[in-house]
């Protein structure tokens, strides 16, 4: 998707890369590409359907900064190159379209990125942001329909919101509490079906701990994250684990048991049992004194059961 972000925002354009003279790519990047069987090119790209796109050669300083995230990206997606139709990776500097800075383009499986003065993690996020579009497009229609149902009716279609995401990288990547509750991990993820998936994928592969934290705060994020992992698994890729725990709750208990539930990631219910099909089982809420008495043995029990 089009974007300028903290890191490299990427766009999707269906077109052809016009024939032109590529600049010599520094040997470190070429070697990384050969290691994974992917051609890496450098220079100012020319797109047949986007003649107003411009860029420059990357510097030696940029090269040293980008080798690590490029290698990490290719190592994590190499198993799905065939299904995703990943072609080449082209790195340019100062990408602009109609004089306005953009992060990059994806053209028929070729990823074109702007090098920019970005941190390694942001460049890695952008690589996965764009690659995830290929994964989603190649996914079974059943998976696509499930993903679409998560966001239908919740996407922000007002032009002013989209313009703010495009022009302000900080706003685009910000986490809005109201949108998080609906399952969006950033403002730009709330723009549409595909960008929603892009934002999950980039965090899953580049910042999994941060994504895990958001999943702990939102049941919708937790559910969508599970589907993202399923879609990647269907493409032959194992997404990194994010270390999420079951959502912790202590219902009708005490402050101390609330803390215990959060510590071990379990649900504790202090009330009479209600089991469908076992209506003969009865009980009532334990007294506050009894709740205080069982706290320590319950802690020991959870440790013995091997909970985190």
Coordinates of C-alpha atoms in Angstrom, one line a residue:
X1 CA 0.0 0.0 0.0
X2 CA 1.1 3.6 -0.5
X3 CA 2.5 5.2 2.6
X4 CA 5.1 7.3 4.3
X5 CA 5.8 5.9 7.7
X6 CA 8.3 5.6 10.5
X7 CA 10.4 3.2 8.4
X8 CA 9.6 2.6 4.8
X9 CA 6.0 2.7 3.7
X10 CA 5.3 0.6 0.6
X11 CA 2.8 0.7 -2.1
X12 CA 1.3 -1.7 -4.6
X13 CA 1.2 -0.9 -8.3
X14 CA 0.5 -3.4 -11.1
X15 CA 2.8 -2.5 -13.9
X16 CA 6.1 -3.4 -15.5
X17 CA 9.7 -2.4 -14.6
X18 CA 11.0 -0.6 -17.7
X19 CA 14.3 -1.6 -19.1
X20 CA 17.0 0.7 -17.8
X21 CA 20.6 0.7 -16.6
X22 CA 20.9 -0.5 -13.0
X23 CA 23.5 1.0 -10.8
X24 CA 26.1 -1.4 -9.4
X25 CA 24.8 -2.9 -6.2
X26 CA 27.3 -3.1 -3.4
X27 CA 28.7 -6.6 -3.1
X28 CA 27.4 -7.1 0.4
X29 CA 23.8 -6.8 -0.7
X30 CA 24.4 -8.9 -3.8
X31 CA 25.9 -11.7 -1.7
X32 CA 22.8 -11.7 0.6
X33 CA 20.6 -12.1 -2.4
X34 CA 22.6 -14.9 -3.8
X35 CA 22.5 -16.6 -0.4
X36 CA 18.7 -16.9 -0.7
X37 CA 18.4 -17.1 -4.5
X38 CA 16.8 -13.6 -4.8
X39 CA 18.1 -10.9 -7.2
X40 CA 18.9 -7.6 -5.4
X41 CA 19.3 -4.6 -7.6
X42 CA 20.2 -1.0 -6.8
X43 CA 19.6 2.3 -8.5
X44 CA 16.9 4.6 -9.8
X45 CA 14.0 2.5 -10.9
X46 CA 11.8 3.3 -13.9
X47 CA 8.3 2.0 -14.1
X48 CA 6.5 1.9 -17.4
X49 CA 3.2 2.7 -15.8
X50 CA 4.6 5.3 -13.3
X51 CA 6.9 7.5 -15.3
X52 CA 6.8 10.2 -12.6
X53 CA 8.6 8.0 -10.1
X54 CA 12.2 8.9 -9.4
X55 CA 15.0 7.8 -7.1
X56 CA 18.8 7.7 -6.7
X57 CA 21.6 5.3 -6.0
X58 CA 22.1 4.2 -2.5
X59 CA 25.3 5.1 -0.6
X60 CA 27.9 2.8 1.0
X61 CA 26.6 4.0 4.4
X62 CA 23.1 2.8 3.6
X63 CA 24.4 -0.5 2.4
X64 CA 26.0 -1.4 5.7
X65 CA 22.8 -0.5 7.5
X66 CA 20.5 -2.5 5.3
X67 CA 22.4 -5.8 4.9
X68 CA 21.1 -7.2 8.3
X69 CA 17.4 -6.5 7.8
X70 CA 17.5 -7.7 4.2
X71 CA 19.1 -11.0 5.3
X72 CA 16.7 -11.4 8.1
X73 CA 13.7 -10.8 5.8
X74 CA 14.9 -13.2 3.1
X75 CA 15.6 -15.9 5.7
X76 CA 12.1 -15.7 7.1
X77 CA 10.3 -15.7 3.7
X78 CA 12.4 -18.0 1.5
X79 CA 10.2 -21.0 2.1
X80 CA 7.2 -19.2 0.6
X81 CA 8.9 -17.6 -2.4
X82 CA 7.1 -19.8 -4.9
X83 CA 3.6 -19.4 -3.5
X84 CA 4.0 -15.7 -3.0
X85 CA 5.7 -15.0 -6.3
X86 CA 8.4 -12.9 -4.8
X87 CA 10.6 -11.8 -7.6
X88 CA 13.4 -9.2 -7.1
X89 CA 14.2 -6.7 -4.4
X90 CA 15.2 -3.3 -5.7
X91 CA 16.7 -0.7 -3.3
X92 CA 16.8 3.0 -4.3
X93 CA 17.2 6.2 -2.4
X94 CA 15.0 9.2 -2.3
X95 CA 11.9 7.7 -3.9
X96 CA 9.4 10.3 -5.0
X97 CA 6.2 10.2 -7.0
X98 CA 5.0 13.4 -8.5
X99 CA 7.6 15.1 -6.3
X100 CA 6.2 13.6 -3.1
X101 CA 8.3 11.2 -1.0
X102 CA 7.1 7.6 -0.9
X103 CA 8.5 4.5 0.8
X104 CA 8.3 2.1 -2.1
X105 CA 6.4 0.0 -4.6
X106 CA 5.6 -3.6 -5.3
X107 CA 5.4 -4.4 -9.0
X108 CA 4.3 -7.9 -10.0
X109 CA 6.2 -9.5 -7.2
X110 CA 9.2 -7.2 -7.3
X111 CA 9.6 -5.1 -4.2
X112 CA 11.1 -1.6 -4.7
X113 CA 12.1 0.2 -1.5
X114 CA 13.5 3.5 -0.6
X115 CA 16.6 3.2 1.5
X116 CA 16.0 6.4 3.5
X117 CA 17.5 7.3 6.9
X118 CA 15.5 4.6 8.7
X119 CA 16.4 2.3 11.6
X120 CA 16.9 -1.4 10.8
X121 CA 13.7 -2.5 12.5
X122 CA 11.7 0.0 10.4
X123 CA 13.2 -1.2 7.2
X124 CA 12.4 -4.8 8.2
X125 CA 8.9 -3.8 9.0
X126 CA 8.5 -2.3 5.6
X127 CA 9.8 -5.4 3.8
X128 CA 7.3 -7.6 5.6
X129 CA 4.6 -5.0 5.2
X130 CA 4.8 -5.4 1.4
X131 CA 5.6 -9.1 1.3
X132 CA 2.5 -9.7 3.3
X133 CA 0.4 -8.4 0.4
X134 CA 1.7 -11.2 -1.7
X135 CA 0.9 -13.7 1.0
X136 CA -2.7 -12.4 1.4
X137 CA -3.3 -12.3 -2.4
X138 CA -2.1 -15.9 -2.7
X139 CA -4.2 -17.1 0.3
X140 CA -7.3 -19.3 -0.1
X141 CA -10.5 -17.4 -0.5
X142 CA -11.8 -18.9 2.8
X143 CA -8.9 -17.3 4.6
X144 CA -9.5 -14.0 2.8
X145 CA -13.2 -14.0 3.7
X146 CA -12.4 -14.7 7.4
X147 CA -10.0 -11.8 7.4
X148 CA -12.5 -9.5 5.7
X149 CA -15.2 -10.3 8.2
X150 CA -13.0 -9.0 11.0
X151 CA -12.9 -5.5 9.6
X152 CA -16.1 -5.0 7.6
X153 CA -18.0 -2.1 9.0
X154 CA -15.1 -0.8 11.0
X155 CA -12.7 0.5 8.4
X156 CA -12.1 4.3 8.4
X157 CA -13.1 5.5 4.9
X158 CA -13.2 9.2 5.6
X159 CA -10.7 11.0 3.3
X160 CA -9.3 13.2 6.1
X161 CA -8.3 10.2 8.2
X162 CA -6.6 8.6 5.2
X163 CA -4.8 11.9 4.4
X164 CA -3.5 12.2 7.9
X165 CA -2.1 8.6 7.7
X166 CA -0.4 9.4 4.4
X167 CA 1.2 12.7 5.6
X168 CA 2.0 12.0 9.2
X169 CA 4.1 8.8 9.9
X170 CA 3.6 9.2 13.7
X171 CA -0.2 9.4 13.3
X172 CA -0.2 6.4 10.9
X173 CA 1.7 4.1 13.3
X174 CA -0.1 5.3 16.4
X175 CA -2.3 3.0 18.4
X176 CA -5.7 4.4 19.0
X177 CA -7.4 2.7 22.1
X178 CA -10.8 2.7 20.4
X179 CA -9.5 1.2 17.2
X180 CA -7.4 -1.3 19.1
X181 CA -10.5 -2.6 20.8
X182 CA -11.9 -3.2 17.3
X183 CA -8.7 -5.1 16.4
X184 CA -6.6 -2.5 14.6
X185 CA -2.9 -2.4 15.7
X186 CA -2.3 1.1 14.1
X187 CA -4.2 3.9 12.5
X188 CA -3.1 3.0 9.0
X189 CA -4.3 -0.6 9.6
X190 CA -7.8 0.7 9.9
X191 CA -7.8 2.1 6.3
X192 CA -8.7 -1.1 4.4
X193 CA -8.7 -4.9 4.2
X194 CA -5.1 -5.2 2.9
X195 CA -3.4 -2.6 5.0
X196 CA -5.0 -4.2 8.1
X197 CA -3.2 -7.4 7.2
X198 CA 0.0 -5.6 6.3
X199 CA 0.3 -4.0 9.7
X200 CA -0.2 -7.2 11.6
X201 CA 2.5 -9.0 9.5
X202 CA 5.1 -6.3 9.8
X203 CA 4.8 -6.3 13.6
X204 CA 4.6 -10.1 13.8
X205 CA 8.0 -10.5 12.1
X206 CA 9.8 -7.3 13.2
X207 CA 8.3 -6.4 16.6
X208 CA 6.6 -9.6 18.0
X209 CA 6.8 -8.5 21.6
X210 CA 5.0 -5.3 20.9
X211 CA 2.3 -7.2 19.0
X212 CA 1.9 -9.6 21.9
X213 CA 1.3 -6.7 24.2
X214 CA -1.5 -5.4 22.0
X215 CA -3.0 -8.9 21.9
X216 CA -3.1 -8.9 25.7
X217 CA -5.1 -5.7 25.6
X218 CA -7.6 -6.6 22.9
X219 CA -9.5 -9.9 22.4
X220 CA -10.1 -8.8 18.8
X221 CA -6.3 -8.4 18.1
X222 CA -5.7 -11.8 19.7
X223 CA -8.2 -13.5 17.3
X224 CA -6.9 -11.7 14.3
X225 CA -3.3 -12.6 15.1
X226 CA -4.2 -16.3 15.2
X227 CA -5.7 -16.0 11.7
X228 CA -2.6 -14.2 10.4
X229 CA -0.5 -17.1 11.7
X230 CA -2.8 -19.6 10.0
X231 CA -2.6 -17.7 6.7
X232 CA 1.2 -17.7 6.8
X233 CA 1.3 -21.4 7.8
X234 CA -0.8 -22.2 4.7
X235 CA 1.8 -20.4 2.6
X236 CA 4.5 -22.7 4.1
X237 CA 5.8 -20.1 6.5
X238 CA 6.2 -20.4 10.3
X239 CA 5.5 -17.0 11.8
X240 CA 7.5 -16.2 15.0
X241 CA 5.9 -16.9 18.3
X242 CA 4.7 -13.8 20.1
X243 CA 4.5 -15.2 23.6
X244 CA 0.9 -14.4 24.2
X245 CA -0.8 -15.7 27.4
X246 CA -4.5 -16.5 27.9
X247 CA -6.3 -13.3 28.7
X248 CA -6.3 -13.1 32.5
X249 CA -9.4 -12.6 34.5
X250 CA -10.4 -13.0 38.2
X251 CA -14.2 -12.8 38.3
X252 CA -15.9 -12.0 41.6
X253 CA -12.6 -12.7 43.5
X254 CA -10.2 -10.2 45.2
X255 CA -7.5 -7.8 44.3
X256 CA -4.9 -10.3 45.3
X257 CA -6.4 -13.0 43.1
X258 CA -6.7 -10.5 40.3
X259 CA -2.9 -10.1 40.4
X260 CA -2.5 -13.9 40.6
X261 CA -4.6 -14.4 37.5
X262 CA -2.6 -11.8 35.6
X263 CA 0.7 -13.4 36.8
X264 CA -0.1 -16.8 35.5
X265 CA -2.4 -15.9 32.6
X266 CA -5.5 -17.8 33.8
X267 CA -9.1 -17.2 34.5
X268 CA -10.2 -17.5 38.1
X269 CA -13.9 -17.5 39.0
X270 CA -15.1 -17.0 42.6
X271 CA -18.7 -18.0 42.3
X272 CA -21.1 -21.0 42.2
X273 CA -20.2 -23.4 39.4
X274 CA -22.3 -23.3 36.2
X275 CA -21.6 -26.3 33.9
X276 CA -24.0 -26.9 31.1
X277 CA -25.3 -30.5 31.4
X278 CA -24.3 -30.7 35.1
X279 CA -27.0 -28.6 36.7
X280 CA -26.9 -30.9 39.9
X281 CA -23.5 -29.4 40.8
X282 CA -24.1 -26.5 43.1
X283 CA -22.1 -24.1 45.2
X284 CA -21.7 -20.5 46.2
X285 CA -19.1 -17.7 46.3
X286 CA -16.4 -18.5 48.9
X287 CA -16.0 -16.0 51.8
X288 CA -13.3 -13.3 51.6
X289 CA -11.4 -15.1 54.4
X290 CA -11.4 -18.4 52.4
X291 CA -10.2 -16.6 49.3
X292 CA -7.3 -15.1 51.3
X293 CA -6.5 -18.6 52.6
X294 CA -6.4 -20.3 49.2
X295 CA -4.2 -17.7 47.5
X296 CA -0.8 -19.2 48.3
X297 CA -1.7 -22.9 47.7
X298 CA -3.3 -21.8 44.4
X299 CA 0.0 -20.1 43.5
X300 CA 1.9 -23.3 44.3
X301 CA -0.5 -25.4 42.3
X302 CA -0.1 -23.2 39.2
X303 CA 3.6 -23.3 39.5
X304 CA 3.5 -27.1 39.7
X305 CA 1.4 -27.2 36.6
X306 CA 4.1 -25.5 34.7
X307 CA 2.3 -22.3 33.9
X308 CA 4.6 -19.4 32.8

